[in-house]
Coordinates of C-alpha atoms in Angstrom, one line a residue:
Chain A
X1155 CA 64.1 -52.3 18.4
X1156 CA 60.3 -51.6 19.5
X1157 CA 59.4 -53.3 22.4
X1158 CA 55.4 -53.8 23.0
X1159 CA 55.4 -54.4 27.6
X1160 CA 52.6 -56.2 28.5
X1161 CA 51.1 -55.7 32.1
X1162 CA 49.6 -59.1 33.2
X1163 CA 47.3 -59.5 36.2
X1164 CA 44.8 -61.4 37.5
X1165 CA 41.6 -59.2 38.4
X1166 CA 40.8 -61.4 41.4
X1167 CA 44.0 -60.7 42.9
X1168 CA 44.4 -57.0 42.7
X1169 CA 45.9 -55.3 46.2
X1170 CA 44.0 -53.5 48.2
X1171 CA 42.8 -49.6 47.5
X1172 CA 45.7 -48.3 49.8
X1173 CA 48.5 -50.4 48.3
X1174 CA 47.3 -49.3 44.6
X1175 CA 47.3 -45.9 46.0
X1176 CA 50.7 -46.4 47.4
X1177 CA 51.9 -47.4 44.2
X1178 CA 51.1 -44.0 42.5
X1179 CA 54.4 -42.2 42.6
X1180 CA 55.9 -45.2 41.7
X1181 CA 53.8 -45.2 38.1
X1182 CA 54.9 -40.9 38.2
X1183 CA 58.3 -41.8 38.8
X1184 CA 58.7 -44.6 35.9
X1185 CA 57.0 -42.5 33.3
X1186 CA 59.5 -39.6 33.6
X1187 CA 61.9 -42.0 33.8
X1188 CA 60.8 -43.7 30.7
X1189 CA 60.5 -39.9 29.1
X1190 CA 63.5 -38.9 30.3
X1191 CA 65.2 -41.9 28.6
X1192 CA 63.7 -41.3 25.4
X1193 CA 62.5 -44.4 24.9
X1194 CA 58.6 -44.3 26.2
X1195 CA 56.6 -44.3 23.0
X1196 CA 53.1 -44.2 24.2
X1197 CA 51.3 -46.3 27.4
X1198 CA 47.8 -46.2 28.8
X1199 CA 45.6 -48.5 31.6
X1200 CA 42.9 -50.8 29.9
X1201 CA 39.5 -50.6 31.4
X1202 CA 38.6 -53.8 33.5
X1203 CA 38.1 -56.7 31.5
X1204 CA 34.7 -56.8 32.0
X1205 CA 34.3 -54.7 29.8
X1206 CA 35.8 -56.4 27.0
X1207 CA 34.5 -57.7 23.6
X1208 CA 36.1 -60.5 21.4
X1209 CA 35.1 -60.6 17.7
X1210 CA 35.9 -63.1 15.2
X1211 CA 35.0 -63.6 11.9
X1212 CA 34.0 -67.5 11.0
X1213 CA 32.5 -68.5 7.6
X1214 CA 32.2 -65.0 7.3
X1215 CA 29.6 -64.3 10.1
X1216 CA 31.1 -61.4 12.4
X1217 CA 30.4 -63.6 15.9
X1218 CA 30.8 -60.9 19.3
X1219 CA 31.5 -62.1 22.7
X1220 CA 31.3 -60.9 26.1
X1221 CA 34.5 -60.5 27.5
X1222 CA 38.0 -61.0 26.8
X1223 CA 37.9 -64.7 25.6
X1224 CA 40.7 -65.5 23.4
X1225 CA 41.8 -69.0 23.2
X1226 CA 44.3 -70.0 25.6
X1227 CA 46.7 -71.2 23.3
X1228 CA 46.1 -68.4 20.8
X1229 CA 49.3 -65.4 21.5
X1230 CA 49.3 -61.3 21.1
X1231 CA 50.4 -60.8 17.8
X1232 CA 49.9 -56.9 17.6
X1233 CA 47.4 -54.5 18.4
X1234 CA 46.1 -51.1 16.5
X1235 CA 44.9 -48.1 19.2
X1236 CA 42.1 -46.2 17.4
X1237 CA 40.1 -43.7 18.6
X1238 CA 36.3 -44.4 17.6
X1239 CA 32.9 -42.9 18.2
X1240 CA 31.6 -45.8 19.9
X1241 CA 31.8 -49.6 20.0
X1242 CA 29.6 -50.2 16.7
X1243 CA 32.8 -48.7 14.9
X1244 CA 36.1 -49.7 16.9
X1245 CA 34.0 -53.2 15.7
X1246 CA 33.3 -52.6 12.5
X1247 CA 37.7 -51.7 12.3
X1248 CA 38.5 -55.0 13.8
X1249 CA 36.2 -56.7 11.7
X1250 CA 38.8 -55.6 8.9
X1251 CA 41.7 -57.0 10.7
X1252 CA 42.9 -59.9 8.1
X1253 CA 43.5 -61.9 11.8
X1254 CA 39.9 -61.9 12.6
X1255 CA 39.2 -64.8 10.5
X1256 CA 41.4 -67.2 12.5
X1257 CA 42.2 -65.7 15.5
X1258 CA 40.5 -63.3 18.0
X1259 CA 40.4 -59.1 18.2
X1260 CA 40.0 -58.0 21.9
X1261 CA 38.1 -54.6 21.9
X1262 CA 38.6 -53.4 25.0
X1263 CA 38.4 -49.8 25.9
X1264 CA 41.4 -47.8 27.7
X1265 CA 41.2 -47.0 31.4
X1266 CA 39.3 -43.8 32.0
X1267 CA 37.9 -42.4 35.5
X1268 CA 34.9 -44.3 36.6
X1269 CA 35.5 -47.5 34.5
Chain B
X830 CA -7.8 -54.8 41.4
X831 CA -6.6 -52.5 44.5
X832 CA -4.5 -49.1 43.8
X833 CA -1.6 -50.6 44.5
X834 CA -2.0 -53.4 41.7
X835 CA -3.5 -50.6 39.3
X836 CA 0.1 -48.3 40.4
X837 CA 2.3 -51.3 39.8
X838 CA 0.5 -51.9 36.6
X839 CA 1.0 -48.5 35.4
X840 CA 4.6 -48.7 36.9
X841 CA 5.2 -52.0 34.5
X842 CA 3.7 -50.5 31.2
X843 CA 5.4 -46.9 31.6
X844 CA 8.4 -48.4 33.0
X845 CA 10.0 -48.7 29.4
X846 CA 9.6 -45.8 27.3
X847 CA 9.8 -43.2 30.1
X848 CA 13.6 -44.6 30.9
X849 CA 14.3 -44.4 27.2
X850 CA 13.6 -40.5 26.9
X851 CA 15.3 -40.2 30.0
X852 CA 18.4 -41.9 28.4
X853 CA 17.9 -39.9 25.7
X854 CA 17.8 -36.4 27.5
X855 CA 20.7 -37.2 29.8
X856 CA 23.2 -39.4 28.0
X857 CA 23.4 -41.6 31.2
X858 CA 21.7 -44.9 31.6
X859 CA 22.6 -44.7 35.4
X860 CA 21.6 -41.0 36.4
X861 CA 18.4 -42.3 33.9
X862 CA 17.4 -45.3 36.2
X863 CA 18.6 -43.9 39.4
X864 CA 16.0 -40.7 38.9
X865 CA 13.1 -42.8 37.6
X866 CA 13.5 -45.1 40.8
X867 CA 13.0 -41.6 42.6
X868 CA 10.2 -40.9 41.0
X869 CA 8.8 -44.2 40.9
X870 CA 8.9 -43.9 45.1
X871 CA 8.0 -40.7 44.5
X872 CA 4.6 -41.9 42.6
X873 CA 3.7 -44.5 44.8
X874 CA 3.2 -41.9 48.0
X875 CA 1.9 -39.2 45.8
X876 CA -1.1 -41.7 43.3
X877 CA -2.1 -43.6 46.5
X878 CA -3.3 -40.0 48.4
X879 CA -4.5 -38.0 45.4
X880 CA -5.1 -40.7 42.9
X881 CA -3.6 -41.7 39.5
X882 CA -2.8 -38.7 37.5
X883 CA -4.2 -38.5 33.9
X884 CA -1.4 -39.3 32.0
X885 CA 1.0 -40.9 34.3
X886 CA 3.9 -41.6 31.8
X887 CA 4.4 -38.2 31.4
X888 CA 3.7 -37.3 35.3
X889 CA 7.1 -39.8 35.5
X890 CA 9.0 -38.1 33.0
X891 CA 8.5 -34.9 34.5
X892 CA 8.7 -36.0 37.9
X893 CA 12.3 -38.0 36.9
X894 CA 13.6 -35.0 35.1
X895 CA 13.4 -32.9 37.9
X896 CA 15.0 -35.7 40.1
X897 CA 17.5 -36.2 37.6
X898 CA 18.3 -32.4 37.7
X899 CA 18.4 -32.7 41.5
X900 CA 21.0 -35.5 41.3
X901 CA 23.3 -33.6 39.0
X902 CA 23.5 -30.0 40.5
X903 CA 23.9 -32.4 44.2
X904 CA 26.7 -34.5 42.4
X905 CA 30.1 -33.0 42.8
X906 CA 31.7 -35.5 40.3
X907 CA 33.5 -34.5 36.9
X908 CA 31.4 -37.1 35.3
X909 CA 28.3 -35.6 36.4
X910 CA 28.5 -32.0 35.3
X911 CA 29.0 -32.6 32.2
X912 CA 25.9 -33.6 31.4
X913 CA 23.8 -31.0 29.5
X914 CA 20.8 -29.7 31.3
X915 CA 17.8 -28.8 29.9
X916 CA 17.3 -25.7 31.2
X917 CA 13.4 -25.7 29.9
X918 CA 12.7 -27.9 32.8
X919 CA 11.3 -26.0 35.8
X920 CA 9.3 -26.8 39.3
X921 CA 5.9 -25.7 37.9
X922 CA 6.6 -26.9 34.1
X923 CA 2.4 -27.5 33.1
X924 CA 1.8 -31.7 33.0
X925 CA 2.6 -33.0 29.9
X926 CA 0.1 -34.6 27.5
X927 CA 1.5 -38.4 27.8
X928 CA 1.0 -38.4 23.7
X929 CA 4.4 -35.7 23.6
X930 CA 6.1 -38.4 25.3
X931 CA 8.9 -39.5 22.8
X932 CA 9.3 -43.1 22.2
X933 CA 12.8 -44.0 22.2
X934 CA 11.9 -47.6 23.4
X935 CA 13.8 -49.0 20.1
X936 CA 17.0 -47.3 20.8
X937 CA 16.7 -48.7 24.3
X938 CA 16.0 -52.2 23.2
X939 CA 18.9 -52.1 20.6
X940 CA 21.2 -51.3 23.3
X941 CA 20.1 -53.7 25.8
X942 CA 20.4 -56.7 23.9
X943 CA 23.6 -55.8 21.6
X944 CA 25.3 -58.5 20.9
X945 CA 28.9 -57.5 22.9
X946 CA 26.7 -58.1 26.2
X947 CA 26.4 -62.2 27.7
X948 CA 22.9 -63.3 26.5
X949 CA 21.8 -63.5 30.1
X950 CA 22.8 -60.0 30.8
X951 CA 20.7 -59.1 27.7
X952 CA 17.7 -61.0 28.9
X953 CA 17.8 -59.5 32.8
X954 CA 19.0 -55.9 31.0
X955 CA 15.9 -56.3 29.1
X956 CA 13.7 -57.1 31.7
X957 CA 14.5 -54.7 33.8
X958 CA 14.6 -51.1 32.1
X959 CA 12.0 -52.3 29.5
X960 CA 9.6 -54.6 31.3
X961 CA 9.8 -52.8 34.6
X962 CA 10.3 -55.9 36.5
X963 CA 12.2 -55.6 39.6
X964 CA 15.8 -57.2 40.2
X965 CA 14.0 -59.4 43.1
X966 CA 11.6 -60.6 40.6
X967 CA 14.4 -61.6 37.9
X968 CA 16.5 -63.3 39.8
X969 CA 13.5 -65.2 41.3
X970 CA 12.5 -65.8 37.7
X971 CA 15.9 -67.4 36.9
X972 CA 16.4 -69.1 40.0
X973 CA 19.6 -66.9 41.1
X974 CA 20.3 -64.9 44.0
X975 CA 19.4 -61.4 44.2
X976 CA 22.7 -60.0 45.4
X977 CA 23.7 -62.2 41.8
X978 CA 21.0 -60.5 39.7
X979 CA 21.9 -57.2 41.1
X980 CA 25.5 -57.8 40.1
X981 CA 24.9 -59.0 36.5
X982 CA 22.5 -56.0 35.9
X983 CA 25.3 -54.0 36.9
X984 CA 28.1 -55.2 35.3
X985 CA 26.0 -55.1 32.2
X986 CA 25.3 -50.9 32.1
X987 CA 29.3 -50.4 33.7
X988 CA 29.9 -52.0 30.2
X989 CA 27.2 -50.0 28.2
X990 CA 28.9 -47.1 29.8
X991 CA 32.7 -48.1 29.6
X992 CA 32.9 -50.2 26.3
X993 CA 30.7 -47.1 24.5
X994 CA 27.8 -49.2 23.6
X995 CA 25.7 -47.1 21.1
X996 CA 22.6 -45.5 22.0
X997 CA 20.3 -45.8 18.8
X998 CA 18.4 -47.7 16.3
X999 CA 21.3 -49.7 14.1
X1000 CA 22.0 -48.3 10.7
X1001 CA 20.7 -50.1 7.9
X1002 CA 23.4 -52.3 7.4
X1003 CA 24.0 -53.4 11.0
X1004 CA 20.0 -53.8 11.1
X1005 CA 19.2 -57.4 10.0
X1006 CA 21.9 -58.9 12.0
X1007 CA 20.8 -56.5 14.9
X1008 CA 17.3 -57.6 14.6
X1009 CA 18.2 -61.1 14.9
X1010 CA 19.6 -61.0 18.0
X1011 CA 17.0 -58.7 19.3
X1012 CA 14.3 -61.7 18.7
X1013 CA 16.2 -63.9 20.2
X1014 CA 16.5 -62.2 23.4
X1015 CA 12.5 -62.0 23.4
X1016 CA 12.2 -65.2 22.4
X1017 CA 14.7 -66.3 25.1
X1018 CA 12.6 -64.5 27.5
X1019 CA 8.9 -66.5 26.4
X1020 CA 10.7 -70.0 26.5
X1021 CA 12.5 -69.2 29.8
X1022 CA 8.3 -68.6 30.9
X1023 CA 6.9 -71.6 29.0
X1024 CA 9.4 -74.4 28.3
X1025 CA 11.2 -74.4 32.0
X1026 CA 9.3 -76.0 34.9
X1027 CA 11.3 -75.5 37.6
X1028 CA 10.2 -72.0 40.0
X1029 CA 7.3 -70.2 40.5
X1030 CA 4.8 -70.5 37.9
X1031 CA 3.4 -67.1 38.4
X1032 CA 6.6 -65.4 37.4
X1033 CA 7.3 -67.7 34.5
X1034 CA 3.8 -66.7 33.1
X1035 CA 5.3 -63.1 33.8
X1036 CA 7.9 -63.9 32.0
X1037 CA 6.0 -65.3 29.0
X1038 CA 3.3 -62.5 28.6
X1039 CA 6.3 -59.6 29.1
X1040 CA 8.0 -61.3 26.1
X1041 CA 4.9 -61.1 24.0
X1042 CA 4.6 -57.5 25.1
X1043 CA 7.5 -56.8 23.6
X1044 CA 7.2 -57.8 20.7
X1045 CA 4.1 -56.5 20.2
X1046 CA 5.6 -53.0 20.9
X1047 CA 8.4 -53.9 18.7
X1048 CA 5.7 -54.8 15.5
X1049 CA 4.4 -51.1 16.4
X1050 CA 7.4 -49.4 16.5
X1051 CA 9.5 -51.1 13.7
X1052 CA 6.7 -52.3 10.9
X1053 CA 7.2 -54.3 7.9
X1054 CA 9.5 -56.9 9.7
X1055 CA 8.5 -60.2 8.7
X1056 CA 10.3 -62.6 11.2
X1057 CA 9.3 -60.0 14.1
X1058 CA 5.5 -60.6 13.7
X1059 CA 6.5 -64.0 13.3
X1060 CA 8.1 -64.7 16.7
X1061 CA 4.7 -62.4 17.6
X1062 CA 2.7 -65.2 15.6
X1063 CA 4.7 -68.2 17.4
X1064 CA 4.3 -67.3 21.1
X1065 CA 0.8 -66.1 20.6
X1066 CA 0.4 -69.7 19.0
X1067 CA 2.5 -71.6 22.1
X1068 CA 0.9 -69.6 24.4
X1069 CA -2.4 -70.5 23.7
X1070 CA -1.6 -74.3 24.9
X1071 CA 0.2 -72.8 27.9
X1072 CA -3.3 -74.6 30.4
X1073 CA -2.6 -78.0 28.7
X1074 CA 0.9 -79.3 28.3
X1075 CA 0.7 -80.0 32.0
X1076 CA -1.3 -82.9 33.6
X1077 CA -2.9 -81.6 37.1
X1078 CA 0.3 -83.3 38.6
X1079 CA 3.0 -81.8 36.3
X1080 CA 3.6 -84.0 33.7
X1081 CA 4.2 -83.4 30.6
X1082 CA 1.4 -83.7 27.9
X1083 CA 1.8 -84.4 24.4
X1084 CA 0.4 -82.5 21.7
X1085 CA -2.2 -85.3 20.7
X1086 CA -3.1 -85.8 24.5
X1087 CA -4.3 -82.6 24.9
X1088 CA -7.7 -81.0 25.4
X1089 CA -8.2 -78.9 22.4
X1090 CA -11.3 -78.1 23.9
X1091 CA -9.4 -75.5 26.4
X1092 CA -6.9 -74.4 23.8
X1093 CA -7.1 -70.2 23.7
X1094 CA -9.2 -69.5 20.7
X1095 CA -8.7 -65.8 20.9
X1096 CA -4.8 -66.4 21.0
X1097 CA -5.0 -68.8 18.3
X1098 CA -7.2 -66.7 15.8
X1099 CA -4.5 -63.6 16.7
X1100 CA -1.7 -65.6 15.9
X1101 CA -3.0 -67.1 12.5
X1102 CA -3.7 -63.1 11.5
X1103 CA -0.4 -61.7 12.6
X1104 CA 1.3 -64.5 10.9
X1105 CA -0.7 -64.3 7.5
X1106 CA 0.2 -60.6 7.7
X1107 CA 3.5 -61.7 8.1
X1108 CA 3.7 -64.1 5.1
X1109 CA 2.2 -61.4 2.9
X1110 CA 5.5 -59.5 3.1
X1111 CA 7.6 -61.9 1.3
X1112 CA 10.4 -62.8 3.8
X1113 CA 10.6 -66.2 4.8
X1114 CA 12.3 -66.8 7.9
X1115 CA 12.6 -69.4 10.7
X1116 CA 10.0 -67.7 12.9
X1117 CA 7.5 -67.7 10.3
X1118 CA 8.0 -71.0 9.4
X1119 CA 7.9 -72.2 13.5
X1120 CA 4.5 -70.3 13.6
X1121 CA 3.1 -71.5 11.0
X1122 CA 4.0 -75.7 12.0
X1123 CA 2.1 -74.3 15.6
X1124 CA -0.9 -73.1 13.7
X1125 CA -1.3 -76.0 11.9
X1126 CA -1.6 -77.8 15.4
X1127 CA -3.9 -75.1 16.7
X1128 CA -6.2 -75.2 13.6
X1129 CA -6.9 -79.7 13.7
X1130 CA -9.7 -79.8 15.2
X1131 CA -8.7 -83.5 16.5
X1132 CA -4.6 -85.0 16.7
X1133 CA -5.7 -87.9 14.2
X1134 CA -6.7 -84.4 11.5
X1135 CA -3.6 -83.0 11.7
X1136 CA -1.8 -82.1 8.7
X1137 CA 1.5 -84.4 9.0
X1138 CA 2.5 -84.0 5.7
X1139 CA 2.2 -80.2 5.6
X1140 CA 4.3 -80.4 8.9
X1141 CA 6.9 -82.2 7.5
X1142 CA 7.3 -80.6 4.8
X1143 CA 7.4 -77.1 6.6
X1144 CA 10.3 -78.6 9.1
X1145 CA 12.2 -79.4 5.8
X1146 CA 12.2 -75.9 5.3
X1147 CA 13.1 -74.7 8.4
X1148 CA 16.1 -77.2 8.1
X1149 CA 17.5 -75.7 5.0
X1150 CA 17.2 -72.0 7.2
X1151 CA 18.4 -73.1 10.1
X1152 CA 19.7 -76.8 10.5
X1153 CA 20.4 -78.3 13.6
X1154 CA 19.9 -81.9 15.3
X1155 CA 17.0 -79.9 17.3
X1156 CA 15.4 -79.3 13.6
X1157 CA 16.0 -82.7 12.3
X1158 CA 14.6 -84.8 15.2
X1159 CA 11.3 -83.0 14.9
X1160 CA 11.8 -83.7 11.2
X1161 CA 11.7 -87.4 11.8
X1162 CA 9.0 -87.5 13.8
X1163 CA 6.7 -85.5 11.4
X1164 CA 8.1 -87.5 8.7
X1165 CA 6.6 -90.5 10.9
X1166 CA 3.4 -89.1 11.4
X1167 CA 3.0 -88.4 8.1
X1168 CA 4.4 -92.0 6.4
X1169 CA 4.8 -94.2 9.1
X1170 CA 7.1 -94.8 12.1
X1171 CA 9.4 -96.5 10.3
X1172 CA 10.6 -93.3 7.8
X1173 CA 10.7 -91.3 10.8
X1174 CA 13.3 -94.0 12.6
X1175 CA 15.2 -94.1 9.1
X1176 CA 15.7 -90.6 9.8
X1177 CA 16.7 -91.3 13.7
X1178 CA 19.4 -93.6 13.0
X1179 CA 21.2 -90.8 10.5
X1180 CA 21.3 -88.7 13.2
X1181 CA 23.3 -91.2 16.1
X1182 CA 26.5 -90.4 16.1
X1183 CA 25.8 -86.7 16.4
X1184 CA 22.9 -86.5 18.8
X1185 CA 23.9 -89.4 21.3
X1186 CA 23.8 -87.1 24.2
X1187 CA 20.4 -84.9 23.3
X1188 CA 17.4 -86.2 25.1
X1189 CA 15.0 -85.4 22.9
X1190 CA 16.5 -87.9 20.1
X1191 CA 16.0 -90.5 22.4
X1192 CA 12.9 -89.4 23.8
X1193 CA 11.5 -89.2 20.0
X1194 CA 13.1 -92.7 19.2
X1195 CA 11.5 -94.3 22.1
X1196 CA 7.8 -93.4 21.0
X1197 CA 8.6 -94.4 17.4
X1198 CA 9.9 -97.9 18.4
X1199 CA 6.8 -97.9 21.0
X1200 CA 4.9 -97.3 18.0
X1201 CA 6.3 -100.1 16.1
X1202 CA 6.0 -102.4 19.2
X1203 CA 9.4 -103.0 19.8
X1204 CA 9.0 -102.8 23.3
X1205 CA 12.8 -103.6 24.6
X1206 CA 14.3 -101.3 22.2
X1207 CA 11.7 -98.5 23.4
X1208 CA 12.3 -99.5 27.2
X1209 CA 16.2 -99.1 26.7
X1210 CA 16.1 -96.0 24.6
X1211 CA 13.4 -94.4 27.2
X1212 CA 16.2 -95.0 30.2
X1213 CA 18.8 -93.5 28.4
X1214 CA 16.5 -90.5 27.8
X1215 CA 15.9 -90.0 31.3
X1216 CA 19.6 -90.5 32.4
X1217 CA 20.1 -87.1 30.2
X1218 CA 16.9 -84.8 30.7
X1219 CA 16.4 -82.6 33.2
X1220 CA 13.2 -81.3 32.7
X1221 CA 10.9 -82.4 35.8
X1222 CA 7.0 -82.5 33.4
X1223 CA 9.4 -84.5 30.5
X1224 CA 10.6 -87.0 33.1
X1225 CA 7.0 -87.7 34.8
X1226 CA 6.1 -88.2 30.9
X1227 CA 9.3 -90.7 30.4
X1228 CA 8.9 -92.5 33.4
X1229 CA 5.5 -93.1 32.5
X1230 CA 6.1 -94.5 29.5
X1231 CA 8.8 -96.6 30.5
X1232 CA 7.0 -97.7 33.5
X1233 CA 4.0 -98.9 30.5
X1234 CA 6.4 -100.6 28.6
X1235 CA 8.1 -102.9 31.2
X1236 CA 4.5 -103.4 32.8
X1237 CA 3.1 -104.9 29.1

């Protein structure tokens, strides 16, 4: 079985610097764990949600909105990583997810120094 | 006008397409703004001792490069030194000729207001790198704090930078839509200036004469857009009443109450051009339709001459393009003008159960049934207007009118 782990957390309420920085051979120390076991597949950071971009498709107008936004009781149903040349084209992708036209695609960029 | 006005002028109408070739040279919207701030303190010491340079867009450019360069070889950071340097740019490079300036003020606007951003981000975004106007000035424009504004402007370009917002003019088939959304922003902008009341009415005029600005340079730059010279068309239109939809004591005044007499005739007689160049190119849009209701108003040389039916006829139109209870009210009271009060309530009472809590329906309602004298059922639907508007010039006006109809 493929398991998808979902870290959860509420922006607001992050620690402070030194405790995040304190947890750092802690996040070391679980990936070569995870390796070791065999069973780590692939993992990354997300990018603060500000920086997040919902798209849906309704009545077949593409509709973008500023951050992540998707309906409280809609659930994660999947997710595609893709490496795009900017965020014109990781939209134009989700646009093609057959989910868009009912539920929501979260574009949100992985974590990368700086963001 | 004193140096400094004439510096802050220049700073305003360069502001815009010297950040844009600076984007475009350093692939960094932040190094871009940070280095043209430089330079813009820079230029202030510099024009006020020797004078305003000959071409000062390119006296910027050249002055923000260099600062740019500065930053970068100072900057220690990863992020930093990767960015490509021009190594043609030197100490004693000869002034530029500001026609060699690029104009990359498209790509800029495109980016500004795409459509991943929160409109109000767009509208401050837009604002700031392409109007020049300073984050003080925004926020005081929008009645927020500037700690606020400063906060919203930079959350916007962290997610320009971090969500990989595209840098260019939208391929064709992104275009329309992109377009679109691109008015609206400008056309946000103007209303925010004309229609709103509350704040400093020097800055909302700023507001409404940057927005026209911009579209202007967007006509220039993108041609043979219809709905753009359009929007151009409608504000110049709304723009020319700007001295007369406000009483000396800031109420509202209705079309037919005002003095036609002090209506802009050079505005006017721009707006009527732009929009028949408009209609020439075949591509009817909501804009052009908006503009061409105002210039109809603008050209009646008296209320009782104007042409209802036209006017009603147009807002039919403009309710198969765009519909919306917003569309249909001013439908109904056309429609009244044209044939009567009572088709334009006929119209009203379709309308109930969706626009109970828009002021404007009852607003509308209230004159019609003023018009037909029934004075209790205009008294009633005048209060409930007021419970829901906001507007401080619309409630003087619905006061007043209730206050008339009790007094009778």
């Amino acid at each position: 079985m493929k398991y998808l782990l979902l870290m959860y957390a509420s922006e607001s309420m992050f620690p402070p610097p030194e405790e995040i920085q304190a947890d750092v051979p802690a996040w070391h120390a679980l990936l070569q764990e995870t390796k070791e076991a065999g069973v780590l597949i692939s993992t990354n950071g997300l990018a603060p949600g500000t920086n997040a971009t919902t798209v849906r498709i309704r009545e077949g107008r593409t509709m973008l909105t500023d951050g992540p936004f998707a309906e409280t009781h809609e659930q994660l149903g999947g997710y595609f990583l893709l490496d795009c040349k900017d965020l014109d084209e990781a939209i134009r992708w989700a646009e093609k997810i057959p989910t868009v036209k009912y539920g929501s695609i979260e574009v949100r960029p992985l974590w990368s120094p700086g963001s | 006008m004193t140096a400094a006005e004439q510096i802050e002028k220049i700073f305003r109408a360069e502001h815009g397409r010297v950040l844009a070739a600076l984007i475009s040279q350093f692939e960094d919207f932040d190094l871009a703004e940070d280095s043209l701030q430089d330079a813009l303190v820079n230029a202030l010491e510099r024009w006020e001792t020797d004078g305003i340079p000959r071409n000062p867009g390119a006296w910027l450019t050249t002055a923000a490069k260099r600062r740019a360069i500065d930053r970068v070889r100072r900057s220690t950071t990863l992020e930093r030194s990767l960015v490509t340097l021009d190594p043609q740019i030197s100490q004693d490079e000869p002034e530029m000729d500001d026609s060699q300036l690029p104009d990359d003020r498209l790509k800029l606007m495109f980016t500004c207001c795409h459509p991943s951003l929160a409109p109000e981000a767009q509208v401050a975004l837009t604002l700031h790198t392409l109007g020049g106007l300073t984050t003080p000035e925004i926020a005081r424009a929008f009645l927020v704090s500037e700690p606020t504004m400063a906060q919203r402007l930079a959350r916007a370009r962290a997610k320009i930078r971090n969500a990989g917002i595209p840098y260019r003019v939208p391929p064709i088939d992104l275009l329309p839509g992109r377009l679109d959304a691109l008015l609206a922003v400008i056309y946000l902008i103007f209303n925010e200036g004309y229609v709103a009341t509350s704040g400093d009415s020097l800055t909302r005029q700023e507001l409404s004469r940057e927005a026209i600005r911009q579209c202007r340079i967007l006509v220039d730059l993108l041609p043979g857009e219809a709905e753009t010279s359009g929007l151009l068309a409608l504000m110049l239109l709304h723009d020319s009443r700007r001295e007369t939809r406000l009483s000396p004591t800031g109420e509202l005044v209705l079309l037919e109450e005002q003095d036609r007499t002090l209506w802009d005739s050079s505005k006017i007689q721009e707006g009527i051009i732009i929009l028949d160049s408009a209609i020439a190119l075949h591509a009817p849009g909501p804009y052009q339709v908006q503009a061409a209701i105002s210039a109809l108003h603008a050209e009646a040389p008296t209320a009782e001459a104007t042409d209802w039916r036209q006017i009603a006829a147009l807002y039919t139109t403009l309710a198969t393009m765009t519909p919306s209870v917003v569309v249909e009210v001013n439908r109904a009271v056309a429609v009244a003008m044209a044939f009567g009060p009572q088709t334009g309530l006929d119209i009203l009472l379709q309308l109930e159960s969706q626009a109970e809590g828009f002021y404007p329906y009852h607003a509308a309602r209230a004159d019609l049934l003023r018009r037909t004298n029934q004075r209790e059922a205009a008294s009633d639907a005048y209060k409930r207007a007021l419970e829901l508007c906001g507007n401080r010039a619309e409630r003087a006006y619905l006061q007043r009118r209730l206050d008339e109809m009790i007094d009778l």
